[in-house]
């Protein structure tokens, strides 16, 4: 049998003819599989197979997965990503809030449900991650996300950020495209820059416009009158800070960089002076001569204040001329002398042949001493006197005779060898047992 999918001309359903000729309406997302007589078998009776009649057994299968995938593809094709154009400035802080209401597309009078959980994934178009100057943070799926950072002069131009929102409740997916047109800021330069470590806030609490404006207003009491602008906001965790313990009141901390066209106040200069840093190193409070207008809303670590003065232009670096890489006039560099080519064949032959020749000479000398310098038995006997020879032969003969006597035991044993013979009195008592016949070890008999 064969299997076929019967598409319907109507967009809302698919039709499948039965044996009785009635139409069974199926939803669009259902897939109908029919098993019948294939074409070419003659069509033994009047069922259907791809629009033709046949009477074979038929099985209708509905797959929900096919419908879900079809609907998902249709929804993705039908929806286009929202596009928003933003204009960040070089050297100024840029903050964009990823709000749940924007991605849910709710009307203005409808509030976002509190149970909605949405997470975001942002990346540069054509790249897996964000550009180096841009960061993303989100405290939890129930809180909004933030894209923040400070563009550098190398980042001028047009960048496209693609943001994908995932609804963790309904599993909906929404895309948004952010077109960032990065340009130069207008107005006076801000050569006087100060960076403060705020220990009482997390980075998500400072990124909204209200806390940032409140910080600038509070800082205005410590600085000379003038326009203060935020240059950069960085989490303390990105600067090597530690994650705080889950205790109430503990925050991660955030670095806030502020710039102004007005010079630093005397109070700020005293806080950033070497004397103040020396007191901080000893565990003493810093030199703060003015009233802390940032407290109690912002708890600033005054031992960690950095002042940068760019009003004085830095001296231009001398253009270095590339050389050939040889240090001729350096007293600490001793170039190697030119060594002529040498032939090491003679050295190799001497190293190998001299030990071999010495070993060969020693072998010949040892062979001469052992083979050619032997005296021989005849020469040794002629050089020995007759008396010495007779004595030597007598010793050997007596020893042989004693061995024969001990073997035969036919000669009476001397009295001194008897076990019961008394040397002092000369008495001889018959032994009860001949000890000569008793083995030394009883287990041997």
PDB file of C-alpha atoms in Angstrom, residues 157-417:
ATOM      1  CA  UNK A 157      28.948  54.265  12.387  1.00  0.00           C
ATOM      2  CA  UNK A 158      25.916  52.039  12.143  1.00  0.00           C
ATOM      3  CA  UNK A 159      25.401  48.879  14.147  1.00  0.00           C
ATOM      4  CA  UNK A 160      22.359  46.607  14.209  1.00  0.00           C
ATOM      5  CA  UNK A 161      21.483  44.772  17.419  1.00  0.00           C
ATOM      6  CA  UNK A 162      19.023  41.885  17.199  1.00  0.00           C
ATOM      7  CA  UNK A 163      17.032  41.195  20.372  1.00  0.00           C
ATOM      8  CA  UNK A 164      14.991  38.011  20.812  1.00  0.00           C
ATOM      9  CA  UNK A 165      12.464  37.840  23.672  1.00  0.00           C
ATOM     10  CA  UNK A 166      11.372  34.453  25.062  1.00  0.00           C
ATOM     11  CA  UNK A 167       8.122  34.271  27.014  1.00  0.00           C
ATOM     12  CA  UNK A 168       8.698  31.600  29.670  1.00  0.00           C
ATOM     13  CA  UNK A 169       4.946  31.195  30.293  1.00  0.00           C
ATOM     14  CA  UNK A 170       3.417  30.985  26.811  1.00  0.00           C
ATOM     15  CA  UNK A 171       6.666  30.104  24.985  1.00  0.00           C
ATOM     16  CA  UNK A 172       6.100  32.915  22.499  1.00  0.00           C
ATOM     17  CA  UNK A 173       9.085  34.398  20.717  1.00  0.00           C
ATOM     18  CA  UNK A 174       9.335  38.029  19.646  1.00  0.00           C
ATOM     19  CA  UNK A 175      12.156  39.729  17.800  1.00  0.00           C
ATOM     20  CA  UNK A 176      13.212  43.350  17.774  1.00  0.00           C
ATOM     21  CA  UNK A 177      15.898  45.070  15.755  1.00  0.00           C
ATOM     22  CA  UNK A 178      17.765  48.057  17.167  1.00  0.00           C
ATOM     23  CA  UNK A 179      19.597  50.246  14.665  1.00  0.00           C
ATOM     24  CA  UNK A 180      22.331  52.156  16.503  1.00  0.00           C
ATOM     25  CA  UNK A 181      23.676  55.202  14.680  1.00  0.00           C
ATOM     26  CA  UNK A 182      26.747  56.200  16.708  1.00  0.00           C
ATOM     27  CA  UNK A 183      27.926  59.771  16.268  1.00  0.00           C
ATOM     28  CA  UNK A 184      29.993  62.447  17.955  1.00  0.00           C
ATOM     29  CA  UNK A 185      28.481  64.465  20.814  1.00  0.00           C
ATOM     30  CA  UNK A 186      27.650  68.117  20.440  1.00  0.00           C
ATOM     31  CA  UNK A 187      28.571  70.858  22.859  1.00  0.00           C
ATOM     32  CA  UNK A 188      31.725  71.554  24.851  1.00  0.00           C
ATOM     33  CA  UNK A 189      34.250  68.916  25.683  1.00  0.00           C
ATOM     34  CA  UNK A 190      34.296  67.333  29.123  1.00  0.00           C
ATOM     35  CA  UNK A 191      37.976  67.199  30.061  1.00  0.00           C
ATOM     36  CA  UNK A 192      37.371  66.814  33.811  1.00  0.00           C
ATOM     37  CA  UNK A 193      36.213  63.300  34.585  1.00  0.00           C
ATOM     38  CA  UNK A 194      35.602  61.641  37.948  1.00  0.00           C
ATOM     39  CA  UNK A 195      34.677  58.041  38.726  1.00  0.00           C
ATOM     40  CA  UNK A 196      32.858  57.030  41.921  1.00  0.00           C
ATOM     41  CA  UNK A 197      32.149  53.607  43.413  1.00  0.00           C
ATOM     42  CA  UNK A 198      28.583  53.504  44.736  1.00  0.00           C
ATOM     43  CA  UNK A 199      28.353  50.566  47.141  1.00  0.00           C
ATOM     44  CA  UNK A 200      24.650  50.912  47.949  1.00  0.00           C
ATOM     45  CA  UNK A 201      23.255  50.093  44.509  1.00  0.00           C
ATOM     46  CA  UNK A 202      23.328  47.437  41.837  1.00  0.00           C
ATOM     47  CA  UNK A 203      23.843  48.327  38.213  1.00  0.00           C
ATOM     48  CA  UNK A 204      20.152  47.688  37.392  1.00  0.00           C
ATOM     49  CA  UNK A 205      19.105  50.235  40.016  1.00  0.00           C
ATOM     50  CA  UNK A 206      21.186  53.053  38.512  1.00  0.00           C
ATOM     51  CA  UNK A 207      20.495  52.489  34.814  1.00  0.00           C
ATOM     52  CA  UNK A 208      16.992  54.034  34.793  1.00  0.00           C
ATOM     53  CA  UNK A 209      16.901  57.767  34.214  1.00  0.00           C
ATOM     54  CA  UNK A 210      15.460  58.722  37.610  1.00  0.00           C
ATOM     55  CA  UNK A 211      18.264  57.357  39.836  1.00  0.00           C
ATOM     56  CA  UNK A 212      20.906  58.630  37.419  1.00  0.00           C
ATOM     57  CA  UNK A 213      19.473  62.160  37.462  1.00  0.00           C
ATOM     58  CA  UNK A 214      19.234  62.060  41.252  1.00  0.00           C
ATOM     59  CA  UNK A 215      22.910  61.106  41.476  1.00  0.00           C
ATOM     60  CA  UNK A 216      23.951  64.012  39.242  1.00  0.00           C
ATOM     61  CA  UNK A 217      21.891  66.453  41.292  1.00  0.00           C
ATOM     62  CA  UNK A 218      23.421  65.219  44.542  1.00  0.00           C
ATOM     63  CA  UNK A 219      26.920  65.372  43.071  1.00  0.00           C
ATOM     64  CA  UNK A 220      26.370  68.981  42.032  1.00  0.00           C
ATOM     65  CA  UNK A 221      26.791  70.035  45.638  1.00  0.00           C
ATOM     66  CA  UNK A 222      30.375  68.723  45.675  1.00  0.00           C
ATOM     67  CA  UNK A 223      31.409  70.049  42.260  1.00  0.00           C
ATOM     68  CA  UNK A 224      31.709  73.524  40.904  1.00  0.00           C
ATOM     69  CA  UNK A 225      28.590  74.846  39.208  1.00  0.00           C
ATOM     70  CA  UNK A 226      28.430  73.437  35.751  1.00  0.00           C
ATOM     71  CA  UNK A 227      26.766  70.816  33.620  1.00  0.00           C
ATOM     72  CA  UNK A 228      27.464  67.263  34.755  1.00  0.00           C
ATOM     73  CA  UNK A 229      26.954  64.389  32.354  1.00  0.00           C
ATOM     74  CA  UNK A 230      27.148  60.649  32.776  1.00  0.00           C
ATOM     75  CA  UNK A 231      29.970  59.151  30.772  1.00  0.00           C
ATOM     76  CA  UNK A 232      29.836  55.494  31.730  1.00  0.00           C
ATOM     77  CA  UNK A 233      28.207  53.045  34.143  1.00  0.00           C
ATOM     78  CA  UNK A 234      29.944  49.774  34.951  1.00  0.00           C
ATOM     79  CA  UNK A 235      29.050  47.015  37.373  1.00  0.00           C
ATOM     80  CA  UNK A 236      31.593  46.354  40.094  1.00  0.00           C
ATOM     81  CA  UNK A 237      31.532  42.671  39.115  1.00  0.00           C
ATOM     82  CA  UNK A 238      32.948  43.610  35.708  1.00  0.00           C
ATOM     83  CA  UNK A 239      35.817  45.413  37.458  1.00  0.00           C
ATOM     84  CA  UNK A 240      36.890  42.463  39.596  1.00  0.00           C
ATOM     85  CA  UNK A 241      34.406  42.846  42.452  1.00  0.00           C
ATOM     86  CA  UNK A 242      33.042  39.919  44.428  1.00  0.00           C
ATOM     87  CA  UNK A 243      29.474  38.673  44.452  1.00  0.00           C
ATOM     88  CA  UNK A 244      27.935  39.777  47.765  1.00  0.00           C
ATOM     89  CA  UNK A 245      26.436  37.383  50.253  1.00  0.00           C
ATOM     90  CA  UNK A 246      22.639  36.922  50.061  1.00  0.00           C
ATOM     91  CA  UNK A 247      22.113  39.194  53.058  1.00  0.00           C
ATOM     92  CA  UNK A 248      19.675  42.066  53.123  1.00  0.00           C
ATOM     93  CA  UNK A 249      21.383  45.334  52.340  1.00  0.00           C
ATOM     94  CA  UNK A 250      24.352  43.842  50.490  1.00  0.00           C
ATOM     95  CA  UNK A 251      24.773  45.177  46.955  1.00  0.00           C
ATOM     96  CA  UNK A 252      27.163  44.396  44.126  1.00  0.00           C
ATOM     97  CA  UNK A 253      28.247  48.009  43.665  1.00  0.00           C
ATOM     98  CA  UNK A 254      28.470  50.132  40.546  1.00  0.00           C
ATOM     99  CA  UNK A 255      31.086  52.486  39.092  1.00  0.00           C
ATOM    100  CA  UNK A 256      29.644  55.793  37.834  1.00  0.00           C
ATOM    101  CA  UNK A 257      31.827  58.007  35.659  1.00  0.00           C
ATOM    102  CA  UNK A 258      30.860  61.681  35.421  1.00  0.00           C
ATOM    103  CA  UNK A 259      32.332  64.397  33.220  1.00  0.00           C
ATOM    104  CA  UNK A 260      32.167  68.180  33.302  1.00  0.00           C
ATOM    105  CA  UNK A 261      33.677  71.221  31.661  1.00  0.00           C
ATOM    106  CA  UNK A 262      34.270  72.858  35.067  1.00  0.00           C
ATOM    107  CA  UNK A 263      37.425  72.099  37.068  1.00  0.00           C
ATOM    108  CA  UNK A 264      37.338  69.840  40.083  1.00  0.00           C
ATOM    109  CA  UNK A 265      36.361  71.327  43.401  1.00  0.00           C
ATOM    110  CA  UNK A 266      38.775  71.563  46.305  1.00  0.00           C
ATOM    111  CA  UNK A 267      36.812  68.902  48.130  1.00  0.00           C
ATOM    112  CA  UNK A 268      37.233  66.366  45.313  1.00  0.00           C
ATOM    113  CA  UNK A 269      40.916  67.184  44.927  1.00  0.00           C
ATOM    114  CA  UNK A 270      41.473  66.595  48.642  1.00  0.00           C
ATOM    115  CA  UNK A 271      39.636  63.268  48.543  1.00  0.00           C
ATOM    116  CA  UNK A 272      41.782  62.047  45.630  1.00  0.00           C
ATOM    117  CA  UNK A 273      45.057  63.371  47.082  1.00  0.00           C
ATOM    118  CA  UNK A 274      47.923  61.007  48.032  1.00  0.00           C
ATOM    119  CA  UNK A 275      47.468  61.906  51.710  1.00  0.00           C
ATOM    120  CA  UNK A 276      43.875  60.747  51.600  1.00  0.00           C
ATOM    121  CA  UNK A 277      44.878  57.487  49.907  1.00  0.00           C
ATOM    122  CA  UNK A 278      47.548  56.955  52.577  1.00  0.00           C
ATOM    123  CA  UNK A 279      44.929  57.338  55.302  1.00  0.00           C
ATOM    124  CA  UNK A 280      42.688  54.846  53.510  1.00  0.00           C
ATOM    125  CA  UNK A 281      45.558  52.348  53.308  1.00  0.00           C
ATOM    126  CA  UNK A 282      45.945  52.588  57.095  1.00  0.00           C
ATOM    127  CA  UNK A 283      42.239  51.995  57.673  1.00  0.00           C
ATOM    128  CA  UNK A 284      41.444  55.616  58.553  1.00  0.00           C
ATOM    129  CA  UNK A 285      38.655  57.717  56.991  1.00  0.00           C
ATOM    130  CA  UNK A 286      39.624  59.785  53.928  1.00  0.00           C
ATOM    131  CA  UNK A 287      40.084  63.543  53.897  1.00  0.00           C
ATOM    132  CA  UNK A 288      36.581  64.829  53.102  1.00  0.00           C
ATOM    133  CA  UNK A 289      36.474  68.548  53.879  1.00  0.00           C
ATOM    134  CA  UNK A 290      32.952  69.190  52.595  1.00  0.00           C
ATOM    135  CA  UNK A 291      29.532  67.850  53.414  1.00  0.00           C
ATOM    136  CA  UNK A 292      28.634  64.562  51.735  1.00  0.00           C
ATOM    137  CA  UNK A 293      25.598  65.581  49.707  1.00  0.00           C
ATOM    138  CA  UNK A 294      25.281  62.081  48.202  1.00  0.00           C
ATOM    139  CA  UNK A 295      24.355  60.512  51.527  1.00  0.00           C
ATOM    140  CA  UNK A 296      22.112  58.858  52.553  1.00  0.00           C
ATOM    141  CA  UNK A 297      20.679  57.908  49.141  1.00  0.00           C
ATOM    142  CA  UNK A 298      24.058  56.961  47.661  1.00  0.00           C
ATOM    143  CA  UNK A 299      26.787  55.397  49.790  1.00  0.00           C
ATOM    144  CA  UNK A 300      30.027  56.276  47.986  1.00  0.00           C
ATOM    145  CA  UNK A 301      33.379  54.683  48.761  1.00  0.00           C
ATOM    146  CA  UNK A 302      35.484  57.840  49.058  1.00  0.00           C
ATOM    147  CA  UNK A 303      38.669  55.787  49.201  1.00  0.00           C
ATOM    148  CA  UNK A 304      37.957  54.663  45.643  1.00  0.00           C
ATOM    149  CA  UNK A 305      37.579  57.971  43.794  1.00  0.00           C
ATOM    150  CA  UNK A 306      39.507  58.569  40.571  1.00  0.00           C
ATOM    151  CA  UNK A 307      39.992  61.991  38.976  1.00  0.00           C
ATOM    152  CA  UNK A 308      41.176  62.372  35.379  1.00  0.00           C
ATOM    153  CA  UNK A 309      42.186  65.771  34.010  1.00  0.00           C
ATOM    154  CA  UNK A 310      42.297  65.846  30.207  1.00  0.00           C
ATOM    155  CA  UNK A 311      42.499  69.622  29.935  1.00  0.00           C
ATOM    156  CA  UNK A 312      46.284  69.462  29.596  1.00  0.00           C
ATOM    157  CA  UNK A 313      47.147  67.824  26.270  1.00  0.00           C
ATOM    158  CA  UNK A 314      49.480  64.913  26.526  1.00  0.00           C
ATOM    159  CA  UNK A 315      52.826  65.231  24.728  1.00  0.00           C
ATOM    160  CA  UNK A 316      52.837  63.632  21.356  1.00  0.00           C
ATOM    161  CA  UNK A 317      54.748  60.423  21.155  1.00  0.00           C
ATOM    162  CA  UNK A 318      57.852  60.453  19.023  1.00  0.00           C
ATOM    163  CA  UNK A 319      57.493  58.585  15.799  1.00  0.00           C
ATOM    164  CA  UNK A 320      59.829  55.647  15.961  1.00  0.00           C
ATOM    165  CA  UNK A 321      61.796  54.737  12.880  1.00  0.00           C
ATOM    166  CA  UNK A 322      61.913  51.023  12.264  1.00  0.00           C
ATOM    167  CA  UNK A 323      65.473  49.733  12.041  1.00  0.00           C
ATOM    168  CA  UNK A 324      67.104  46.548  10.892  1.00  0.00           C
ATOM    169  CA  UNK A 325      66.789  44.921  14.307  1.00  0.00           C
ATOM    170  CA  UNK A 326      70.534  44.871  15.065  1.00  0.00           C
ATOM    171  CA  UNK A 327      71.685  46.623  18.246  1.00  0.00           C
ATOM    172  CA  UNK A 328      75.167  47.810  17.370  1.00  0.00           C
ATOM    173  CA  UNK A 329      75.722  50.496  20.017  1.00  0.00           C
ATOM    174  CA  UNK A 330      74.067  48.760  22.957  1.00  0.00           C
ATOM    175  CA  UNK A 331      76.702  48.056  25.668  1.00  0.00           C
ATOM    176  CA  UNK A 332      74.619  45.163  27.023  1.00  0.00           C
ATOM    177  CA  UNK A 333      74.424  43.357  23.695  1.00  0.00           C
ATOM    178  CA  UNK A 334      77.383  41.280  22.562  1.00  0.00           C
ATOM    179  CA  UNK A 335      76.801  39.975  19.071  1.00  0.00           C
ATOM    180  CA  UNK A 336      78.240  36.542  18.362  1.00  0.00           C
ATOM    181  CA  UNK A 337      81.490  36.349  16.415  1.00  0.00           C
ATOM    182  CA  UNK A 338      81.594  34.793  13.009  1.00  0.00           C
ATOM    183  CA  UNK A 339      82.752  31.194  13.291  1.00  0.00           C
ATOM    184  CA  UNK A 340      84.393  29.569  10.236  1.00  0.00           C
ATOM    185  CA  UNK A 341      83.153  26.273   8.910  1.00  0.00           C
ATOM    186  CA  UNK A 342      84.884  23.276  10.430  1.00  0.00           C
ATOM    187  CA  UNK A 343      85.281  19.657   9.331  1.00  0.00           C
ATOM    188  CA  UNK A 344      84.563  17.285  12.210  1.00  0.00           C
ATOM    189  CA  UNK A 345      85.488  14.077  10.333  1.00  0.00           C
ATOM    190  CA  UNK A 346      88.969  13.923  11.844  1.00  0.00           C
ATOM    191  CA  UNK A 347      87.605  14.498  15.344  1.00  0.00           C
ATOM    192  CA  UNK A 348      85.068  11.731  14.879  1.00  0.00           C
ATOM    193  CA  UNK A 349      87.712   9.284  13.649  1.00  0.00           C
ATOM    194  CA  UNK A 350      90.026  10.066  16.565  1.00  0.00           C
ATOM    195  CA  UNK A 351      87.170   9.709  19.042  1.00  0.00           C
ATOM    196  CA  UNK A 352      86.235   6.280  17.692  1.00  0.00           C
ATOM    197  CA  UNK A 353      89.538   4.764  16.552  1.00  0.00           C
ATOM    198  CA  UNK A 354      91.792   5.599  19.526  1.00  0.00           C
ATOM    199  CA  UNK A 355      89.712   3.634  22.086  1.00  0.00           C
ATOM    200  CA  UNK A 356      89.432   0.734  19.653  1.00  0.00           C
ATOM    201  CA  UNK A 357      93.205   0.586  19.136  1.00  0.00           C
ATOM    202  CA  UNK A 358      93.914   0.703  22.876  1.00  0.00           C
ATOM    203  CA  UNK A 359      91.420  -2.105  23.498  1.00  0.00           C
ATOM    204  CA  UNK A 360      93.023  -4.184  20.733  1.00  0.00           C
ATOM    205  CA  UNK A 361      96.532  -3.740  22.186  1.00  0.00           C
ATOM    206  CA  UNK A 362      95.376  -4.760  25.642  1.00  0.00           C
ATOM    207  CA  UNK A 363      93.708  -7.861  24.198  1.00  0.00           C
ATOM    208  CA  UNK A 364      96.885  -8.908  22.387  1.00  0.00           C
ATOM    209  CA  UNK A 365      99.015  -8.379  25.504  1.00  0.00           C
ATOM    210  CA  UNK A 366      96.681 -10.486  27.625  1.00  0.00           C
ATOM    211  CA  UNK A 367      96.655 -13.275  25.041  1.00  0.00           C
ATOM    212  CA  UNK A 368     100.473 -13.310  24.929  1.00  0.00           C
ATOM    213  CA  UNK A 369     100.778 -13.511  28.703  1.00  0.00           C
ATOM    214  CA  UNK A 370      98.225 -16.302  29.056  1.00  0.00           C
ATOM    215  CA  UNK A 371      99.181 -18.390  26.041  1.00  0.00           C
ATOM    216  CA  UNK A 372     102.823 -17.723  25.220  1.00  0.00           C
ATOM    217  CA  UNK A 373     104.301 -17.260  28.703  1.00  0.00           C
ATOM    218  CA  UNK A 374     103.113 -20.540  30.328  1.00  0.00           C
ATOM    219  CA  UNK A 375     105.948 -22.488  32.186  1.00  0.00           C
ATOM    220  CA  UNK A 376     104.549 -25.979  31.654  1.00  0.00           C
ATOM    221  CA  UNK A 377     104.639 -28.965  34.043  1.00  0.00           C
ATOM    222  CA  UNK A 378     107.888 -30.472  32.813  1.00  0.00           C
ATOM    223  CA  UNK A 379     109.806 -27.250  33.230  1.00  0.00           C
ATOM    224  CA  UNK A 380     108.326 -26.766  36.707  1.00  0.00           C
ATOM    225  CA  UNK A 381     109.296 -30.304  37.796  1.00  0.00           C
ATOM    226  CA  UNK A 382     112.852 -29.875  36.546  1.00  0.00           C
ATOM    227  CA  UNK A 383     113.233 -26.682  38.507  1.00  0.00           C
ATOM    228  CA  UNK A 384     112.055 -28.379  41.760  1.00  0.00           C
ATOM    229  CA  UNK A 385     114.560 -30.338  43.976  1.00  0.00           C
ATOM    230  CA  UNK A 386     114.273 -34.129  44.426  1.00  0.00           C
ATOM    231  CA  UNK A 387     113.750 -33.951  48.184  1.00  0.00           C
ATOM    232  CA  UNK A 388     110.842 -31.602  47.737  1.00  0.00           C
ATOM    233  CA  UNK A 389     109.368 -33.856  45.097  1.00  0.00           C
ATOM    234  CA  UNK A 390     109.697 -36.964  47.338  1.00  0.00           C
ATOM    235  CA  UNK A 391     108.102 -35.121  50.252  1.00  0.00           C
ATOM    236  CA  UNK A 392     105.274 -34.019  48.060  1.00  0.00           C
ATOM    237  CA  UNK A 393     104.691 -37.516  46.741  1.00  0.00           C
ATOM    238  CA  UNK A 394     104.850 -38.983  50.272  1.00  0.00           C
ATOM    239  CA  UNK A 395     102.153 -36.671  51.479  1.00  0.00           C
ATOM    240  CA  UNK A 396      99.875 -37.696  48.671  1.00  0.00           C
ATOM    241  CA  UNK A 397     100.609 -41.387  49.203  1.00  0.00           C
ATOM    242  CA  UNK A 398      99.998 -41.314  52.951  1.00  0.00           C
ATOM    243  CA  UNK A 399      96.753 -39.499  52.472  1.00  0.00           C
ATOM    244  CA  UNK A 400      95.581 -42.060  49.969  1.00  0.00           C
ATOM    245  CA  UNK A 401      96.556 -44.927  52.297  1.00  0.00           C
ATOM    246  CA  UNK A 402      94.618 -43.427  55.174  1.00  0.00           C
ATOM    247  CA  UNK A 403      91.552 -43.107  52.999  1.00  0.00           C
ATOM    248  CA  UNK A 404      91.751 -46.792  52.062  1.00  0.00           C
ATOM    249  CA  UNK A 405      92.188 -47.906  55.675  1.00  0.00           C
ATOM    250  CA  UNK A 406      89.232 -45.899  56.807  1.00  0.00           C
ATOM    251  CA  UNK A 407      87.128 -47.394  54.082  1.00  0.00           C
ATOM    252  CA  UNK A 408      87.923 -51.034  54.828  1.00  0.00           C
ATOM    253  CA  UNK A 409      88.004 -50.757  58.699  1.00  0.00           C
ATOM    254  CA  UNK A 410      89.904 -54.107  58.881  1.00  0.00           C
ATOM    255  CA  UNK A 411      92.686 -52.601  61.002  1.00  0.00           C
ATOM    256  CA  UNK A 412      91.954 -52.355  64.758  1.00  0.00           C
ATOM    257  CA  UNK A 413      91.086 -48.919  65.821  1.00  0.00           C
ATOM    258  CA  UNK A 414      93.611 -47.069  68.025  1.00  0.00           C
ATOM    259  CA  UNK A 415      92.826 -46.986  71.729  1.00  0.00           C
ATOM    260  CA  UNK A 416      92.757 -43.257  71.739  1.00  0.00           C
ATOM    261  CA  UNK A 417      89.872 -43.305  69.353  1.00  0.00           C
TER     262      UNK A 417
END
